[in-house]
Amino acid sequence: MLDTAETFLEALSANGLVFPTGVDGIYGLDGRFETVVQAVDDFITREGQDDGAERVRFPPAMPVRQLERGGYLKSFPHLAGTVHCFDGDERDHRDMLRRIEAGEDWSDRQSASDIALTPAACYPVYPMLAARGALPDGGALIDVLSWCFRHEPSIQPTRLQTFRMREYLRVGAPEPIVDFRHDWLRRGTAMIERLALPYRIEAANDAFFGRVGQFMADNQKSQELKFELQIPINAGEPPTACMSFNHHLEHFGDLWEIRTADGALAHSACIAWGLERMALALFRHHGFDIGQWPAGVRAALWP
Amino acid sequence: MLDTAETFLEALSANGLVFPTGVDGIYGLDGRFETVVQAVDDFITREGQDDGAERVRFPPAMPVRQLERGGYLKSFPHLAGTVHCFDGDERDHRDMLRRIEAGEDWSDRQSASDIALTPAACYPVYPMLAARGALPDGGALIDVLSWCFRHEPSIQPTRLQTFRMREYLRVGAPEPIVDFRHDWLRRGTAMIERLALPYRIEAANDAFFGRVGQFMADNQKSQELKFELQIPINAGEPPTACMSFNHHLEHFGDLWEIRTADGALAHSACIAWGLERMALALFRHHGFDIGQWPAGVRAALWP
């Protein structure tokens, strides 16, 4: 029954856990699904609660200017989404409605606004930090969550167009950044073990655009700048990245001119969880009835 | 210090509760702000918990087709946001990057996708209900929350472009719909009183577009189809709608062909809370230090 991505989606839908909307990768979620997403989010909070992270939350949209300066459109133009709005008059509106009625394209009536959809939870954090001036001694540790958008429609329920990403982001001098990622590789793995989920850790790369992008991807992988914690979810498909451990070196420090207390360009690293993917992994391996999940898993999620 | 919308925003920012991003109506939120939003959300859940609502959650985006059929573009074209994406090749990408570098417009490189931003939490619920066939006896009661988008940039912190709306939506035969709204006018008011916030209830109208829209707005107001619970937040400005009580008659039943168990077109009504507005009202009236809020307010929010 769960042999392919499509049938897992069908099974989720048949069990009333997700509601198709007619667009791949855009689904409504039942309260049980949402309860698991919330529990995973809370589990991450408890795991990190003694680290003293600053908690910030950003909306699903951010300034286009920040996406431009943050380098996203250079690396991932094909995944970005910009928000366009109507600024016409009543005559234009009548024409729009006539075209909708006739099933014609009316998108040329929409003009670009100054906002885009947030592509990763940490993207709005760099300009926030930059605006504060030099980092404090010891750097910064940020706890962030955001709805994110990536334009990659798919029938795999693990590849949503809109999804929630929770992150811990560490910004500061090179050495503590390396330690942070190393530490979380261990802690993140232990969390997945408490959830009794099968996994593997792999060196990975982001889905950079084009031929130059392929070079960047190879480079990222060979330098081991990105690790993924992958869990088999869609049978017959490669396992799904449910966590990622990303070392940015001074990429964002340079783009945003974020400096450490002693004036050097800041390095950064982030640990990210895909919250819907974590929930899907739990449903896939422990079943659709949350009440029947193993006692240890339930104790980890609802202590 | 809190005499105008701008200075309230400045005060929120100076106290580290919101982070400007350079675009009006798009802000980062500090963990304390988020804690209050969460507490209001939970307060609403507790208030409604014995009503047996079905809990569903939708992402910040929905199919454009649903926005078309749901009538939003007829009434509110100026508030809608559609999502546009890049589908060019590497040559197009180089041109996009050259234009970004030169500070030129590159938005014509973006093409309309099939999704739009969700304008109100209940909009994706109607097609979900319609897909199920006729309503069960007694109709449906849905608990929904969504990030919503409205293109109305403003310096008022109460008028965000992206914000969270929590709703209870009742769909069914005419009589229970009337009772539902009547009941929640009382319950919603009692909740605001427990939060020790000043308020007034007013017949109101939505911001329909154009001259025809003015007619619809007048009609909505004179028929008392919409009430707002308004709280003074921006001094020197009209009070802000923090809750609304909306009777749709058979508007959505007709658009989506939602029928009651005996085959009649369903009526609907929804009760909506603007969660960020509720938090802003609390900060405005009880101060920026949550620990100093009145004991009764704290007990209502964190029992």
mmCIF file of N, CA and C in Angstrom, chain A residues 19 21 23 26-31 34-35 54-64 66 68 73-75 77-78 80-86 88-90 93-94 96-97 100 106-107 110 112-115 117 128 132 147 149 151 161-162 209-212, chain B residues 19 21 23 26-31 34-35 38 54-64 66 68 73-74 77-78 80-86 88-90 93-94 96-97 100 106-107 110 112-115 117 128 132 147 149 151 161-162 209-212:
data_model
loop_
_atom_site.group_PDB
_atom_site.id
_atom_site.type_symbol
_atom_site.label_atom_id
_atom_site.label_comp_id
_atom_site.label_asym_id
_atom_site.label_seq_id
_atom_site.Cartn_x
_atom_site.Cartn_y
_atom_site.Cartn_z
ATOM 1 N N PHE A 19 -5.493 16.857 2.936
ATOM 2 C CA PHE A 19 -6.574 17.140 1.994
ATOM 3 C C PHE A 19 -5.988 17.705 0.722
ATOM 4 N N THR A 21 -5.719 19.690 -2.746
ATOM 5 C CA THR A 21 -6.362 20.953 -3.134
ATOM 6 C C THR A 21 -6.458 21.083 -4.645
ATOM 7 N N VAL A 23 -3.656 21.145 -6.444
ATOM 8 C CA VAL A 23 -2.298 21.542 -6.841
ATOM 9 C C VAL A 23 -1.312 20.662 -6.075
ATOM 10 N N ILE A 26 0.518 21.317 -2.372
ATOM 11 C CA ILE A 26 -0.279 22.250 -1.543
ATOM 12 C C ILE A 26 -1.431 21.436 -0.962
ATOM 13 N N TYR A 27 -1.376 21.161 0.343
ATOM 14 C CA TYR A 27 -2.394 20.319 0.968
ATOM 15 C C TYR A 27 -2.889 20.955 2.260
ATOM 16 N N GLY A 28 -4.140 20.674 2.561
ATOM 17 C CA GLY A 28 -4.617 20.960 3.892
ATOM 18 C C GLY A 28 -4.189 19.834 4.820
ATOM 19 N N LEU A 29 -4.049 20.156 6.108
ATOM 20 C CA LEU A 29 -3.595 19.174 7.087
ATOM 21 C C LEU A 29 -4.652 19.004 8.168
ATOM 22 N N ASP A 30 -4.927 17.756 8.478
ATOM 23 C CA ASP A 30 -5.858 17.447 9.552
ATOM 24 C C ASP A 30 -5.237 17.788 10.914
ATOM 25 N N GLY A 31 -6.088 17.985 11.908
ATOM 26 C CA GLY A 31 -5.619 18.316 13.243
ATOM 27 C C GLY A 31 -4.631 17.309 13.820
ATOM 28 N N GLU A 34 -1.323 18.099 12.365
ATOM 29 C CA GLU A 34 -0.853 19.335 12.977
ATOM 30 C C GLU A 34 -0.368 19.099 14.411
ATOM 31 N N THR A 35 -1.023 18.201 15.116
ATOM 32 C CA THR A 35 -0.606 17.869 16.483
ATOM 33 C C THR A 35 0.800 17.284 16.478
ATOM 34 N N GLU A 54 18.125 32.988 21.018
ATOM 35 C CA GLU A 54 17.143 34.063 20.888
ATOM 36 C C GLU A 54 16.046 33.589 19.934
ATOM 37 N N ARG A 55 14.797 33.646 20.408
ATOM 38 C CA ARG A 55 13.685 33.138 19.612
ATOM 39 C C ARG A 55 13.090 34.261 18.770
ATOM 40 N N VAL A 56 13.068 34.075 17.459
ATOM 41 C CA VAL A 56 12.437 35.040 16.556
ATOM 42 C C VAL A 56 11.578 34.277 15.546
ATOM 43 N N ARG A 57 10.558 34.936 15.072
ATOM 44 C CA ARG A 57 9.664 34.318 14.090
ATOM 45 C C ARG A 57 9.409 35.322 12.975
ATOM 46 N N PHE A 58 9.447 34.852 11.735
ATOM 47 C CA PHE A 58 9.188 35.717 10.589
ATOM 48 C C PHE A 58 7.994 35.188 9.806
ATOM 49 N N PRO A 59 7.306 36.089 9.106
ATOM 50 C CA PRO A 59 6.149 35.663 8.309
ATOM 51 C C PRO A 59 6.583 34.891 7.064
ATOM 52 N N PRO A 60 5.623 34.341 6.316
ATOM 53 C CA PRO A 60 5.974 33.552 5.118
ATOM 54 C C PRO A 60 6.531 34.395 3.975
ATOM 55 N N ALA A 61 6.511 35.717 4.106
ATOM 56 C CA ALA A 61 6.999 36.588 3.034
ATOM 57 C C ALA A 61 8.078 37.528 3.566
ATOM 58 N N MET A 62 8.973 37.949 2.676
ATOM 59 C CA MET A 62 10.076 38.835 3.047
ATOM 60 C C MET A 62 10.359 39.784 1.875
ATOM 61 N N PRO A 63 11.088 40.858 2.125
ATOM 62 C CA PRO A 63 11.361 41.798 1.033
ATOM 63 C C PRO A 63 12.133 41.142 -0.123
ATOM 64 N N VAL A 64 11.718 41.445 -1.346
ATOM 65 C CA VAL A 64 12.467 40.972 -2.514
ATOM 66 C C VAL A 64 13.928 41.435 -2.421
ATOM 67 N N GLN A 66 15.805 41.688 0.057
ATOM 68 C CA GLN A 66 16.604 40.788 0.905
ATOM 69 C C GLN A 66 16.920 39.486 0.176
ATOM 70 N N GLU A 68 17.325 39.280 -3.041
ATOM 71 C CA GLU A 68 18.359 39.657 -4.006
ATOM 72 C C GLU A 68 19.725 39.704 -3.318
ATOM 73 N N LEU A 73 18.600 34.358 -5.406
ATOM 74 C CA LEU A 73 18.236 34.347 -6.833
ATOM 75 C C LEU A 73 19.417 33.986 -7.711
ATOM 76 N N LYS A 74 20.615 34.116 -7.167
ATOM 77 C CA LYS A 74 21.799 33.685 -7.892
ATOM 78 C C LYS A 74 21.860 32.157 -7.900
ATOM 79 N N SER A 75 21.575 31.552 -6.762
ATOM 80 C CA SER A 75 21.747 30.101 -6.630
ATOM 81 C C SER A 75 20.483 29.306 -6.957
ATOM 82 N N PRO A 77 17.165 30.461 -8.523
ATOM 83 C CA PRO A 77 16.083 31.257 -9.144
ATOM 84 C C PRO A 77 14.841 30.414 -9.416
ATOM 85 N N HIS A 78 15.054 29.131 -9.714
ATOM 86 C CA HIS A 78 13.953 28.255 -10.102
ATOM 87 C C HIS A 78 13.057 27.859 -8.939
ATOM 88 N N ALA A 80 12.392 30.105 -6.261
ATOM 89 C CA ALA A 80 11.858 31.302 -5.605
ATOM 90 C C ALA A 80 10.448 31.627 -6.082
ATOM 91 N N GLY A 81 9.714 32.319 -5.230
ATOM 92 C CA GLY A 81 8.386 32.809 -5.592
ATOM 93 C C GLY A 81 8.260 34.277 -5.230
ATOM 94 N N THR A 82 7.868 35.105 -6.186
ATOM 95 C CA THR A 82 7.626 36.513 -5.895
ATOM 96 C C THR A 82 6.121 36.760 -5.878
ATOM 97 N N VAL A 83 5.722 37.776 -5.134
ATOM 98 C CA VAL A 83 4.295 38.052 -4.948
ATOM 99 C C VAL A 83 3.885 39.202 -5.865
ATOM 100 N N HIS A 84 2.862 38.955 -6.661
ATOM 101 C CA HIS A 84 2.401 39.960 -7.620
ATOM 102 C C HIS A 84 0.958 40.348 -7.298
ATOM 103 N N CYS A 85 0.660 41.639 -7.513
ATOM 104 C CA CYS A 85 -0.638 42.174 -7.101
ATOM 105 C C CYS A 85 -1.256 43.016 -8.208
ATOM 106 N N PHE A 86 -2.545 43.224 -8.065
ATOM 107 C CA PHE A 86 -3.311 44.003 -9.037
ATOM 108 C C PHE A 86 -3.248 45.473 -8.647
ATOM 109 N N GLY A 88 -4.663 47.859 -10.977
ATOM 110 C CA GLY A 88 -5.431 48.498 -12.046
ATOM 111 C C GLY A 88 -6.666 49.236 -11.543
ATOM 112 N N ASP A 89 -7.431 49.762 -12.487
ATOM 113 C CA ASP A 89 -8.663 50.473 -12.149
ATOM 114 C C ASP A 89 -9.871 49.563 -12.427
ATOM 115 N N GLU A 90 -11.054 50.155 -12.371
ATOM 116 C CA GLU A 90 -12.264 49.330 -12.496
ATOM 117 C C GLU A 90 -12.399 48.714 -13.881
ATOM 118 N N HIS A 93 -10.231 45.820 -13.963
ATOM 119 C CA HIS A 93 -10.849 44.772 -13.155
ATOM 120 C C HIS A 93 -11.925 44.031 -13.956
ATOM 121 N N ARG A 94 -12.719 44.787 -14.694
ATOM 122 C CA ARG A 94 -13.749 44.144 -15.526
ATOM 123 C C ARG A 94 -13.100 43.212 -16.551
ATOM 124 N N MET A 96 -10.200 41.720 -16.199
ATOM 125 C CA MET A 96 -9.707 40.552 -15.451
ATOM 126 C C MET A 96 -10.833 39.549 -15.232
ATOM 127 N N LEU A 97 -11.982 40.049 -14.797
ATOM 128 C CA LEU A 97 -13.103 39.150 -14.495
ATOM 129 C C LEU A 97 -13.628 38.470 -15.758
ATOM 130 N N ILE A 100 -11.202 35.701 -16.478
ATOM 131 C CA ILE A 100 -11.378 34.574 -15.550
ATOM 132 C C ILE A 100 -12.594 33.755 -15.973
ATOM 133 N N TRP A 106 -4.979 35.778 -17.097
ATOM 134 C CA TRP A 106 -5.136 37.183 -16.695
ATOM 135 C C TRP A 106 -3.915 37.657 -15.895
ATOM 136 N N SER A 107 -2.843 36.819 -15.920
ATOM 137 C CA SER A 107 -1.721 37.104 -15.028
ATOM 138 C C SER A 107 -0.978 38.388 -15.410
ATOM 139 N N GLN A 110 -1.301 41.412 -13.221
ATOM 140 C CA GLN A 110 -0.633 41.460 -11.918
ATOM 141 C C GLN A 110 0.762 42.102 -12.069
ATOM 142 N N ALA A 112 4.549 43.114 -10.112
ATOM 143 C CA ALA A 112 5.417 42.665 -9.027
ATOM 144 C C ALA A 112 5.290 43.593 -7.824
ATOM 145 N N SER A 113 5.133 43.000 -6.641
ATOM 146 C CA SER A 113 5.191 43.777 -5.405
ATOM 147 C C SER A 113 6.636 43.764 -4.915
ATOM 148 N N ASP A 114 6.875 44.337 -3.755
ATOM 149 C CA ASP A 114 8.252 44.338 -3.223
ATOM 150 C C ASP A 114 8.492 43.182 -2.252
ATOM 151 N N ILE A 115 7.612 42.158 -2.281
ATOM 152 C CA ILE A 115 7.843 41.007 -1.401
ATOM 153 C C ILE A 115 7.882 39.690 -2.164
ATOM 154 N N LEU A 117 8.249 35.157 -1.347
ATOM 155 C CA LEU A 117 8.013 34.153 -0.313
ATOM 156 C C LEU A 117 9.350 33.746 0.310
ATOM 157 N N MET A 128 18.444 41.017 9.842
ATOM 158 C CA MET A 128 18.113 41.445 11.204
ATOM 159 C C MET A 128 19.385 41.585 12.037
ATOM 160 N N ARG A 132 21.917 45.233 13.508
ATOM 161 C CA ARG A 132 22.289 45.487 14.903
ATOM 162 C C ARG A 132 23.741 45.898 15.059
ATOM 163 N N TRP A 147 7.220 29.469 7.699
ATOM 164 C CA TRP A 147 6.683 28.820 6.507
ATOM 165 C C TRP A 147 7.601 29.187 5.363
ATOM 166 N N PHE A 149 8.699 28.542 1.082
ATOM 167 C CA PHE A 149 8.146 28.204 -0.235
ATOM 168 C C PHE A 149 9.265 27.756 -1.163
ATOM 169 N N HIS A 151 9.347 26.343 -5.266
ATOM 170 C CA HIS A 151 8.552 26.000 -6.436
ATOM 171 C C HIS A 151 9.054 24.699 -7.047
ATOM 172 N N GLN A 161 5.246 22.391 -1.624
ATOM 173 C CA GLN A 161 5.645 23.724 -2.100
ATOM 174 C C GLN A 161 5.695 24.716 -0.933
ATOM 175 N N THR A 162 4.833 24.515 0.038
ATOM 176 C CA THR A 162 4.835 25.364 1.238
ATOM 177 C C THR A 162 4.970 24.447 2.449
ATOM 178 N N PHE A 209 21.087 26.027 -9.306
ATOM 179 C CA PHE A 209 20.582 26.135 -10.682
ATOM 180 C C PHE A 209 21.713 26.092 -11.713
ATOM 181 N N GLY A 210 21.500 25.352 -12.773
ATOM 182 C CA GLY A 210 22.339 25.450 -13.969
ATOM 183 C C GLY A 210 23.710 24.790 -13.849
ATOM 184 N N ARG A 211 24.526 25.033 -14.889
ATOM 185 C CA ARG A 211 25.837 24.389 -14.941
ATOM 186 C C ARG A 211 26.796 24.935 -13.893
ATOM 187 N N VAL A 212 26.779 26.247 -13.701
ATOM 188 C CA VAL A 212 27.597 26.823 -12.623
ATOM 189 C C VAL A 212 27.137 26.221 -11.296
ATOM 190 N N PHE B 19 10.719 43.472 14.499
ATOM 191 C CA PHE B 19 11.916 43.845 13.745
ATOM 192 C C PHE B 19 11.501 44.330 12.371
ATOM 193 N N THR B 21 11.718 45.229 8.474
ATOM 194 C CA THR B 21 12.455 44.543 7.408
ATOM 195 C C THR B 21 12.739 45.474 6.227
ATOM 196 N N VAL B 23 10.151 46.787 4.578
ATOM 197 C CA VAL B 23 8.867 46.822 3.864
ATOM 198 C C VAL B 23 7.763 46.988 4.906
ATOM 199 N N ILE B 26 5.571 44.083 6.922
ATOM 200 C CA ILE B 26 6.295 42.802 6.981
ATOM 201 C C ILE B 26 7.330 42.936 8.092
ATOM 202 N N TYR B 27 7.119 42.262 9.210
ATOM 203 C CA TYR B 27 8.018 42.408 10.340
ATOM 204 C C TYR B 27 8.396 41.051 10.909
ATOM 205 N N GLY B 28 9.590 40.974 11.473
ATOM 206 C CA GLY B 28 9.939 39.848 12.310
ATOM 207 C C GLY B 28 9.331 40.052 13.686
ATOM 208 N N LEU B 29 9.077 38.968 14.379
ATOM 209 C CA LEU B 29 8.463 39.039 15.707
ATOM 210 C C LEU B 29 9.381 38.379 16.725
ATOM 211 N N ASP B 30 9.562 39.075 17.819
ATOM 212 C CA ASP B 30 10.355 38.525 18.916
ATOM 213 C C ASP B 30 9.603 37.379 19.606
ATOM 214 N N GLY B 31 10.339 36.532 20.298
ATOM 215 C CA GLY B 31 9.743 35.398 20.998
ATOM 216 C C GLY B 31 8.653 35.793 21.978
ATOM 217 N N GLU B 34 5.563 36.353 20.004
ATOM 218 C CA GLU B 34 5.084 35.047 19.549
ATOM 219 C C GLU B 34 4.419 34.271 20.692
ATOM 220 N N THR B 35 4.962 34.423 21.895
ATOM 221 C CA THR B 35 4.373 33.758 23.064
ATOM 222 C C THR B 35 2.945 34.251 23.294
ATOM 223 N N GLN B 38 0.634 32.834 20.568
ATOM 224 C CA GLN B 38 0.352 31.434 20.884
ATOM 225 C C GLN B 38 -0.657 31.324 22.013
ATOM 226 N N GLU B 54 -14.048 20.445 13.936
ATOM 227 C CA GLU B 54 -13.010 19.695 13.234
ATOM 228 C C GLU B 54 -11.844 20.642 12.984
ATOM 229 N N ARG B 55 -10.645 20.213 13.426
ATOM 230 C CA ARG B 55 -9.471 21.089 13.336
ATOM 231 C C ARG B 55 -8.737 20.815 12.028
ATOM 232 N N VAL B 56 -8.588 21.829 11.195
ATOM 233 C CA VAL B 56 -7.811 21.705 9.963
ATOM 234 C C VAL B 56 -6.887 22.914 9.843
ATOM 235 N N ARG B 57 -5.773 22.705 9.166
ATOM 236 C CA ARG B 57 -4.814 23.791 8.975
ATOM 237 C C ARG B 57 -4.381 23.799 7.515
ATOM 238 N N PHE B 58 -4.306 24.990 6.937
ATOM 239 C CA PHE B 58 -3.880 25.123 5.545
ATOM 240 C C PHE B 58 -2.627 25.989 5.471
ATOM 241 N N PRO B 59 -1.827 25.759 4.433
ATOM 242 C CA PRO B 59 -0.607 26.557 4.284
ATOM 243 C C PRO B 59 -0.931 27.988 3.851
ATOM 244 N N PRO B 60 0.066 28.858 3.781
ATOM 245 C CA PRO B 60 -0.184 30.260 3.422
ATOM 246 C C PRO B 60 -0.558 30.452 1.952
ATOM 247 N N ALA B 61 -0.488 29.383 1.158
ATOM 248 C CA ALA B 61 -0.809 29.511 -0.266
ATOM 249 C C ALA B 61 -1.905 28.513 -0.640
ATOM 250 N N MET B 62 -2.653 28.841 -1.682
ATOM 251 C CA MET B 62 -3.757 27.990 -2.143
ATOM 252 C C MET B 62 -3.857 28.100 -3.665
ATOM 253 N N PRO B 63 -4.572 27.179 -4.298
ATOM 254 C CA PRO B 63 -4.685 27.248 -5.751
ATOM 255 C C PRO B 63 -5.349 28.541 -6.231
ATOM 256 N N VAL B 64 -4.787 29.136 -7.279
ATOM 257 C CA VAL B 64 -5.415 30.307 -7.892
ATOM 258 C C VAL B 64 -6.845 29.987 -8.310
ATOM 259 N N GLN B 66 -8.989 28.193 -6.892
ATOM 260 C CA GLN B 66 -9.911 28.306 -5.757
ATOM 261 C C GLN B 66 -10.204 29.774 -5.436
ATOM 262 N N GLU B 68 -10.244 32.139 -7.682
ATOM 263 C CA GLU B 68 -11.160 32.559 -8.758
ATOM 264 C C GLU B 68 -12.586 32.118 -8.439
ATOM 265 N N LEU B 73 -11.474 37.403 -6.198
ATOM 266 C CA LEU B 73 -10.945 38.353 -7.184
ATOM 267 C C LEU B 73 -12.034 39.274 -7.714
ATOM 268 N N LYS B 74 -13.271 38.878 -7.533
ATOM 269 C CA LYS B 74 -14.386 39.739 -7.898
ATOM 270 C C LYS B 74 -14.514 40.866 -6.881
ATOM 271 N N PRO B 77 -9.859 42.318 -5.654
ATOM 272 C CA PRO B 77 -8.685 42.097 -6.524
ATOM 273 C C PRO B 77 -7.450 42.847 -6.002
ATOM 274 N N HIS B 78 -7.680 44.000 -5.373
ATOM 275 C CA HIS B 78 -6.577 44.867 -4.926
ATOM 276 C C HIS B 78 -5.841 44.306 -3.710
ATOM 277 N N ALA B 80 -5.389 40.821 -3.222
ATOM 278 C CA ALA B 80 -4.879 39.476 -3.499
ATOM 279 C C ALA B 80 -3.405 39.495 -3.893
ATOM 280 N N GLY B 81 -2.742 38.387 -3.658
ATOM 281 C CA GLY B 81 -1.359 38.205 -4.099
ATOM 282 C C GLY B 81 -1.222 36.882 -4.821
ATOM 283 N N THR B 82 -0.684 36.910 -6.030
ATOM 284 C CA THR B 82 -0.421 35.669 -6.759
ATOM 285 C C THR B 82 1.079 35.402 -6.742
ATOM 286 N N VAL B 83 1.445 34.139 -6.847
ATOM 287 C CA VAL B 83 2.849 33.743 -6.741
ATOM 288 C C VAL B 83 3.404 33.498 -8.141
ATOM 289 N N HIS B 84 4.503 34.169 -8.434
ATOM 290 C CA HIS B 84 5.114 34.075 -9.763
ATOM 291 C C HIS B 84 6.526 33.507 -9.624
ATOM 292 N N CYS B 85 6.905 32.705 -10.618
ATOM 293 C CA CYS B 85 8.164 31.976 -10.534
ATOM 294 C C CYS B 85 8.942 32.082 -11.842
ATOM 295 N N PHE B 86 10.217 31.789 -11.738
ATOM 296 C CA PHE B 86 11.125 31.837 -12.885
ATOM 297 C C PHE B 86 11.089 30.507 -13.606
ATOM 298 N N GLY B 88 12.856 30.270 -16.755
ATOM 299 C CA GLY B 88 13.768 30.491 -17.870
ATOM 300 C C GLY B 88 14.953 29.538 -17.866
ATOM 301 N N ASP B 89 15.862 29.771 -18.819
ATOM 302 C CA ASP B 89 17.077 28.956 -18.915
ATOM 303 C C ASP B 89 18.265 29.755 -18.351
ATOM 304 N N GLU B 90 19.450 29.214 -18.575
ATOM 305 C CA GLU B 90 20.625 29.854 -17.973
ATOM 306 C C GLU B 90 20.896 31.243 -18.541
ATOM 307 N N HIS B 93 18.625 33.519 -16.884
ATOM 308 C CA HIS B 93 19.097 33.719 -15.524
ATOM 309 C C HIS B 93 20.230 34.753 -15.477
ATOM 310 N N ARG B 94 21.150 34.659 -16.430
ATOM 311 C CA ARG B 94 22.232 35.655 -16.484
ATOM 312 C C ARG B 94 21.661 37.061 -16.669
ATOM 313 N N MET B 96 18.664 38.039 -15.729
ATOM 314 C CA MET B 96 18.038 38.412 -14.458
ATOM 315 C C MET B 96 19.092 38.939 -13.479
ATOM 316 N N LEU B 97 20.204 38.236 -13.382
ATOM 317 C CA LEU B 97 21.233 38.637 -12.420
ATOM 318 C C LEU B 97 21.875 39.972 -12.821
ATOM 319 N N ILE B 100 19.418 42.599 -11.737
ATOM 320 C CA ILE B 100 19.432 42.779 -10.278
ATOM 321 C C ILE B 100 20.659 43.612 -9.889
ATOM 322 N N TRP B 106 13.320 43.265 -12.941
ATOM 323 C CA TRP B 106 13.494 41.951 -13.580
ATOM 324 C C TRP B 106 12.213 41.119 -13.462
ATOM 325 N N SER B 107 11.121 41.780 -13.044
ATOM 326 C CA SER B 107 9.915 41.017 -12.721
ATOM 327 C C SER B 107 9.281 40.375 -13.954
ATOM 328 N N GLN B 110 9.482 36.650 -14.368
ATOM 329 C CA GLN B 110 8.657 35.760 -13.541
ATOM 330 C C GLN B 110 7.334 35.457 -14.244
ATOM 331 N N ALA B 112 3.408 33.558 -13.941
ATOM 332 C CA ALA B 112 2.393 33.187 -12.950
ATOM 333 C C ALA B 112 2.420 31.684 -12.697
ATOM 334 N N SER B 113 2.429 31.303 -11.436
ATOM 335 C CA SER B 113 2.259 29.893 -11.072
ATOM 336 C C SER B 113 0.764 29.641 -10.871
ATOM 337 N N ASP B 114 0.422 28.443 -10.440
ATOM 338 C CA ASP B 114 -0.997 28.156 -10.202
ATOM 339 C C ASP B 114 -1.393 28.350 -8.742
ATOM 340 N N ILE B 115 -0.544 29.075 -7.962
ATOM 341 C CA ILE B 115 -0.946 29.312 -6.577
ATOM 342 C C ILE B 115 -0.949 30.804 -6.233
ATOM 343 N N LEU B 117 -1.599 33.599 -2.615
ATOM 344 C CA LEU B 117 -1.545 33.618 -1.153
ATOM 345 C C LEU B 117 -2.961 33.550 -0.586
ATOM 346 N N MET B 128 -12.734 22.155 0.351
ATOM 347 C CA MET B 128 -12.546 20.899 1.083
ATOM 348 C C MET B 128 -13.898 20.293 1.440
ATOM 349 N N ARG B 132 -16.400 16.735 -0.244
ATOM 350 C CA ARG B 132 -16.927 15.624 0.557
ATOM 351 C C ARG B 132 -18.367 15.271 0.211
ATOM 352 N N TRP B 147 -1.867 31.569 7.923
ATOM 353 C CA TRP B 147 -1.230 32.826 7.563
ATOM 354 C C TRP B 147 -2.003 33.376 6.376
ATOM 355 N N PHE B 149 -2.636 36.824 3.583
ATOM 356 C CA PHE B 149 -1.956 37.942 2.920
ATOM 357 C C PHE B 149 -2.987 38.936 2.422
ATOM 358 N N HIS B 151 -2.669 42.760 0.397
ATOM 359 C CA HIS B 151 -1.745 43.770 -0.113
ATOM 360 C C HIS B 151 -2.230 45.158 0.261
ATOM 361 N N GLN B 161 0.814 42.988 6.186
ATOM 362 C CA GLN B 161 0.534 42.352 4.888
ATOM 363 C C GLN B 161 0.402 40.840 5.059
ATOM 364 N N THR B 162 1.136 40.282 6.005
ATOM 365 C CA THR B 162 1.045 38.849 6.310
ATOM 366 C C THR B 162 0.732 38.717 7.790
ATOM 367 N N PHE B 209 -13.857 46.262 -3.647
ATOM 368 C CA PHE B 209 -13.196 47.096 -4.651
ATOM 369 C C PHE B 209 -14.205 47.872 -5.488
ATOM 370 N N GLY B 210 -13.906 49.141 -5.748
ATOM 371 C CA GLY B 210 -14.606 49.918 -6.773
ATOM 372 C C GLY B 210 -16.005 50.379 -6.391
ATOM 373 N N ARG B 211 -16.705 50.920 -7.394
ATOM 374 C CA ARG B 211 -18.034 51.496 -7.160
ATOM 375 C C ARG B 211 -19.076 50.431 -6.875
ATOM 376 N N VAL B 212 -18.996 49.334 -7.618
ATOM 377 C CA VAL B 212 -19.903 48.213 -7.321
ATOM 378 C C VAL B 212 -19.632 47.722 -5.906
#
